[in-house]
mmCIF file of C-alpha atoms in Angstrom:
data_model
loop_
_atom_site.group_PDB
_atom_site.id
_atom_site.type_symbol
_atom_site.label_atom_id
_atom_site.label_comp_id
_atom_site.label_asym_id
_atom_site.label_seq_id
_atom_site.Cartn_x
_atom_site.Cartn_y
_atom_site.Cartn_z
ATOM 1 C CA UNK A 23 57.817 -27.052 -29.310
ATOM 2 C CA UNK A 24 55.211 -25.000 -26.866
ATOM 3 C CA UNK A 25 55.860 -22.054 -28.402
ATOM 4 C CA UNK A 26 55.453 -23.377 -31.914
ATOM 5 C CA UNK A 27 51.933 -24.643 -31.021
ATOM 6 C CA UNK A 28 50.998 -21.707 -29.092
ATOM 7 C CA UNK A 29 52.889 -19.109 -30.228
ATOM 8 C CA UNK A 30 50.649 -16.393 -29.132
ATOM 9 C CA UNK A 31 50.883 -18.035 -25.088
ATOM 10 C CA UNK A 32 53.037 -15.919 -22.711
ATOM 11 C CA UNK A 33 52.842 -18.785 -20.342
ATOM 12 C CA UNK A 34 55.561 -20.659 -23.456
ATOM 13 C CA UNK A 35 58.048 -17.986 -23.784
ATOM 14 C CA UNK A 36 57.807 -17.424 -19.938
ATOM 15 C CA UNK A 37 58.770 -20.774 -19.162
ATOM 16 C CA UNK A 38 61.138 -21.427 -21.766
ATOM 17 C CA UNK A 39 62.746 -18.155 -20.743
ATOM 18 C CA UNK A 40 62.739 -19.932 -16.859
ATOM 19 C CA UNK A 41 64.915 -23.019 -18.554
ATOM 20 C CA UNK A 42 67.144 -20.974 -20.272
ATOM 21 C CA UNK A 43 67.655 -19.166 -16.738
ATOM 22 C CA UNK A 44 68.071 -22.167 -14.961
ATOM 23 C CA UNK A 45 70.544 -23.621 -16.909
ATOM 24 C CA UNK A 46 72.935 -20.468 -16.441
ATOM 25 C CA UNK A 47 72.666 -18.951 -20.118
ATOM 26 C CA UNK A 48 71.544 -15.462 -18.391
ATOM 27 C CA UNK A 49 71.410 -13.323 -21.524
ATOM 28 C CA UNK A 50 69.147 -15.785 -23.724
ATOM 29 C CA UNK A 51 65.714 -15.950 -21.025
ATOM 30 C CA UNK A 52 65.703 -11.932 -21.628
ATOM 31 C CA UNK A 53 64.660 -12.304 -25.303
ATOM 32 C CA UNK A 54 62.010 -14.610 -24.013
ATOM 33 C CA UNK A 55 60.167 -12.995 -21.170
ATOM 34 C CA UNK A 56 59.898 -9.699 -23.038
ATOM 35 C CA UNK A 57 57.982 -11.552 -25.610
ATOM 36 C CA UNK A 58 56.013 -12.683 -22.489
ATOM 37 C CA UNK A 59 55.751 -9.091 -21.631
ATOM 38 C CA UNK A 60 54.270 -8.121 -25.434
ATOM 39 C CA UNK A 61 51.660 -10.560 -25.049
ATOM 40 C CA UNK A 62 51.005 -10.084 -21.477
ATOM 41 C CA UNK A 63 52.549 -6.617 -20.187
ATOM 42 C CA UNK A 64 51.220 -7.112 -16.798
ATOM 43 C CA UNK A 65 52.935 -10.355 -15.992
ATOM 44 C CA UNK A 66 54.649 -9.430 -12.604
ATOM 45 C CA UNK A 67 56.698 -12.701 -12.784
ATOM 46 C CA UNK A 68 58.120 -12.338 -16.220
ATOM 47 C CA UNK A 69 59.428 -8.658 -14.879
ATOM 48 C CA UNK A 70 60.943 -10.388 -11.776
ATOM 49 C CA UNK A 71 62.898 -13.094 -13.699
ATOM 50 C CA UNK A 72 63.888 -10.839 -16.151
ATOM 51 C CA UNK A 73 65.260 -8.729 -13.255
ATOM 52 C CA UNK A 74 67.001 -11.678 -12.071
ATOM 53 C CA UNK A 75 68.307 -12.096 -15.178
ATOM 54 C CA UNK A 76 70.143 -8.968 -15.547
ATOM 55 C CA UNK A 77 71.285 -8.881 -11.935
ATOM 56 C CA UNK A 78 73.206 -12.494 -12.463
ATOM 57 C CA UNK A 79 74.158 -10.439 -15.927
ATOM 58 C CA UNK A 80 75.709 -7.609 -13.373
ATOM 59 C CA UNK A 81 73.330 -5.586 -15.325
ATOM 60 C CA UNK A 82 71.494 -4.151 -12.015
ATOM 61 C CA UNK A 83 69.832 -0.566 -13.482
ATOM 62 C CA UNK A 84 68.692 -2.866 -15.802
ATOM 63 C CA UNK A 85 67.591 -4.986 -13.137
ATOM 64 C CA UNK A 86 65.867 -2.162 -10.923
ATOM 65 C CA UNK A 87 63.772 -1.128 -13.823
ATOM 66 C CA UNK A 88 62.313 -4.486 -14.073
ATOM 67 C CA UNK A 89 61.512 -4.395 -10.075
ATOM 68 C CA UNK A 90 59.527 -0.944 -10.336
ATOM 69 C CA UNK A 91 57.742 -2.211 -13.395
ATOM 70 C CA UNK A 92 56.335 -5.062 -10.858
ATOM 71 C CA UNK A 93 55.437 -2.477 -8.378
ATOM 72 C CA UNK A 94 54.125 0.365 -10.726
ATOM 73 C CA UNK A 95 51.294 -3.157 -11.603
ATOM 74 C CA UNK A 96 50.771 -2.612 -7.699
ATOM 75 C CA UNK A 97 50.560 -6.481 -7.608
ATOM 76 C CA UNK A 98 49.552 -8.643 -4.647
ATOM 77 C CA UNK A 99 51.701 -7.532 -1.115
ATOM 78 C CA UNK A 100 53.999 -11.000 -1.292
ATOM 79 C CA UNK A 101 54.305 -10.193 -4.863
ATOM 80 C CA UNK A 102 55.456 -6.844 -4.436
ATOM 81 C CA UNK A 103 57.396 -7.655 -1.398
ATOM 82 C CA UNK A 104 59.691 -9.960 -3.350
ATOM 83 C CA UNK A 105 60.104 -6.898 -6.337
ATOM 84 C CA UNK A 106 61.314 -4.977 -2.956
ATOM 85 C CA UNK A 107 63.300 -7.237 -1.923
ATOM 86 C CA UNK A 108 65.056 -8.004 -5.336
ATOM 87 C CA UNK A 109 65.522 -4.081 -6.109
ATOM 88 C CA UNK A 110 67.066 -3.879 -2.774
ATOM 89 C CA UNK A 111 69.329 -6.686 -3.831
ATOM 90 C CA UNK A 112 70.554 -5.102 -6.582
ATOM 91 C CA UNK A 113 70.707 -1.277 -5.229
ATOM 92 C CA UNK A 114 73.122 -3.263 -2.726
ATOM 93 C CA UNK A 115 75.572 -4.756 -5.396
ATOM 94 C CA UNK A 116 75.865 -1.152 -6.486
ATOM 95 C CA UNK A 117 76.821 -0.103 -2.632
ATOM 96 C CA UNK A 118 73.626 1.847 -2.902
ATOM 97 C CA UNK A 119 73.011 0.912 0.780
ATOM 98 C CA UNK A 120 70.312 3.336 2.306
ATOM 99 C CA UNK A 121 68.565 2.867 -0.707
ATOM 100 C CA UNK A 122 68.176 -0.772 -0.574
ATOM 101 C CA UNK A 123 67.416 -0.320 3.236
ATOM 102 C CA UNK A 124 63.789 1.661 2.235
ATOM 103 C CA UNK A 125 62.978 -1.324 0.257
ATOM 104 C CA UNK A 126 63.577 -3.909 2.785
ATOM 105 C CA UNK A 127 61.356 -1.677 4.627
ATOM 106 C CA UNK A 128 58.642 -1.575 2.623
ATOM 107 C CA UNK A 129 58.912 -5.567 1.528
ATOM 108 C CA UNK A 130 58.717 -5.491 5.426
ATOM 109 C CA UNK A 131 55.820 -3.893 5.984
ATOM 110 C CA UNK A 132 53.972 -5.753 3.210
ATOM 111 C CA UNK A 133 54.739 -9.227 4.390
ATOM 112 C CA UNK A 134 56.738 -9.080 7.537
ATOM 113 C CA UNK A 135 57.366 -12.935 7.387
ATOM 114 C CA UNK A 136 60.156 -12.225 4.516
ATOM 115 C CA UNK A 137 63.118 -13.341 6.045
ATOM 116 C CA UNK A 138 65.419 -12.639 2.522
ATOM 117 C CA UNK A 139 64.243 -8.882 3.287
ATOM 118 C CA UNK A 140 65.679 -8.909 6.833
ATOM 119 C CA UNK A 141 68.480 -10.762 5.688
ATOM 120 C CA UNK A 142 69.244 -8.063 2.700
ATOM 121 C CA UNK A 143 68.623 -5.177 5.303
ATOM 122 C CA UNK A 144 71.438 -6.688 7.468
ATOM 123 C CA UNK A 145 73.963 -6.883 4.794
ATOM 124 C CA UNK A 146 72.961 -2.994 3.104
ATOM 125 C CA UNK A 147 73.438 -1.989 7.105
ATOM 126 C CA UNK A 148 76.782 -3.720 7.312
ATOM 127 C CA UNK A 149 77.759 -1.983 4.259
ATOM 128 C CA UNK A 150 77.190 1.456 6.131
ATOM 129 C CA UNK A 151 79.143 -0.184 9.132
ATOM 130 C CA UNK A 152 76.217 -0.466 11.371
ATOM 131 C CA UNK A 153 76.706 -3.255 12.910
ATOM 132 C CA UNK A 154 74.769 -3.283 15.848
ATOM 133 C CA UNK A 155 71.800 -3.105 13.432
ATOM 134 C CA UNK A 156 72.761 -5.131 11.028
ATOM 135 C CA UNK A 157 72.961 -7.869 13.766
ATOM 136 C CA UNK A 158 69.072 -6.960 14.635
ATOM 137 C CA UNK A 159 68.099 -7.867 11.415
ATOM 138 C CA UNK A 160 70.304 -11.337 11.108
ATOM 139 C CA UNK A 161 68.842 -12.188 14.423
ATOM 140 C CA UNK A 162 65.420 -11.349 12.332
ATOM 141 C CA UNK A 163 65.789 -13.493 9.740
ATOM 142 C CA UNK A 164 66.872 -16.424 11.416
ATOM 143 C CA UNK A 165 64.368 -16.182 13.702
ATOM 144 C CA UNK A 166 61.852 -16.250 11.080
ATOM 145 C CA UNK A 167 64.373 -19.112 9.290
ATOM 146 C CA UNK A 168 66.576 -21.138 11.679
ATOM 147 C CA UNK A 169 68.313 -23.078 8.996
ATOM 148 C CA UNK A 170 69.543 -19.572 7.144
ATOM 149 C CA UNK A 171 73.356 -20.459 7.747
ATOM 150 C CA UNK A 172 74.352 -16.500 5.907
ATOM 151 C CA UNK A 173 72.303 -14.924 8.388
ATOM 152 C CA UNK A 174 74.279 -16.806 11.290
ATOM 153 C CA UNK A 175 77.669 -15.980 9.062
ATOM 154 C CA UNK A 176 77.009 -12.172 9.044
ATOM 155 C CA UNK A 177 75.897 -11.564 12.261
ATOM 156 C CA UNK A 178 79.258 -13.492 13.802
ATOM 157 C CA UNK A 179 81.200 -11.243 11.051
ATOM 158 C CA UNK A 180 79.166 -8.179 13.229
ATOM 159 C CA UNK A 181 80.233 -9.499 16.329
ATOM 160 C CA UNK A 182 83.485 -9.307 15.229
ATOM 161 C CA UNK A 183 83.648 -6.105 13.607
ATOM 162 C CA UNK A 184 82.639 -5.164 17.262
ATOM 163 C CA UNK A 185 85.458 -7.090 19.016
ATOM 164 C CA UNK A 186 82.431 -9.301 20.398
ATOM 165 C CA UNK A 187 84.320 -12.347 19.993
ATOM 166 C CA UNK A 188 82.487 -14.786 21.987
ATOM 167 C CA UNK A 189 79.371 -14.025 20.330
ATOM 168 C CA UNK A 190 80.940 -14.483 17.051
ATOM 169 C CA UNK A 191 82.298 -17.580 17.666
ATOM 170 C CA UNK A 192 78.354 -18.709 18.804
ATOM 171 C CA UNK A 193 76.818 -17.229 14.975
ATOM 172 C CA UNK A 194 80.004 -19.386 13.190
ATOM 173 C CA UNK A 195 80.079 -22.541 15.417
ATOM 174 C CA UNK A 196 76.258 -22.298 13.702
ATOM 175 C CA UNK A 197 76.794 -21.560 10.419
ATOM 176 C CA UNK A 198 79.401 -24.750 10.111
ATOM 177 C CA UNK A 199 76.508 -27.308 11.631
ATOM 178 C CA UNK A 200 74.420 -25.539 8.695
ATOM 179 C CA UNK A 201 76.614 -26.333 6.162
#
């Protein structure tokens, strides 16, 4: 009904494309945050959830381009931080690993209280097997969240790719009082 009294408000379709998202029909918001976009092409969150969109779509290219459209608007740093951190998301579900590491890195260095870009840099460095790493960042992460039971979870699997058992054990006896 928004939309019908305003149809020329990018807030409407935005939003309505945000329901649609919410309740798990993935392709529909799409139609609706690029109308968004026509009435507002510099609306940094309409990109975003129209990235997140396509990645829960497994459509991740599709999903990347949305991420560099937010950070071609060179938005404010959180702002841009998250479009790293969501590109780096999806360069990891297509095992594009160093990749996604350089944009944890720079969501880092714009707001180094991110804890979903530590956490994201863990699991691209697990991907390349470097555990030791990988475990750095975890410990990141929960350090900057305590209650992040995943982070706990893959650090205790890094412990026991490196036959640190003990330690493991710690990170998992953790992640089951999160859960």
């Amino acid at each position: 009904k928004a939309i019908s009294l305003n149809p020329g408000k990018p807030i409407a379709y935005y939003n309505k494309g945000n329901s649609l998202y919410h309740l798990g029909r993935h392709d529909e918001p799409v139609e609706y945050y690029n109308k968004a976009l026509s009435l507002k092409p510099d609306f940094t969150s309409a990109f975003i959830n129209m990235g997140s969109s396509f990645d829960e779509l497994k459509r991740y290219e599709e999903a990347i381009e949305c991420y560099n459209q937010v950070i071609s608007l060179k938005p404010e740093a959180a702002i841009a931080a998250d479009a790293y951190v969501n590109k780096a998301s999806s360069l990891f579900d297509l095992q594009k690993y160093d990749e996604a590491i350089e944009c944890c890195e720079k969501a880092t260095s714009l707001n180094s209280g991110d804890s979903l870009a530590y956490y994201t840099k863990g699991t691209s460095l697990q991907g390349l097997k470097r555990y030791e790493e990988a475990i750095e960042c975890f410990g990141q992460a929960i350090s900057l969240r305590s209650d992040d039971a995943d982070s706990y979870c893959n650090k205790g699997i890094c412990f026991e790719k490196l036959q640190r058992y003990q330690e493991a054990i710690v990170c998992f006896d953790q992640t089951l009082s999160l859960n």
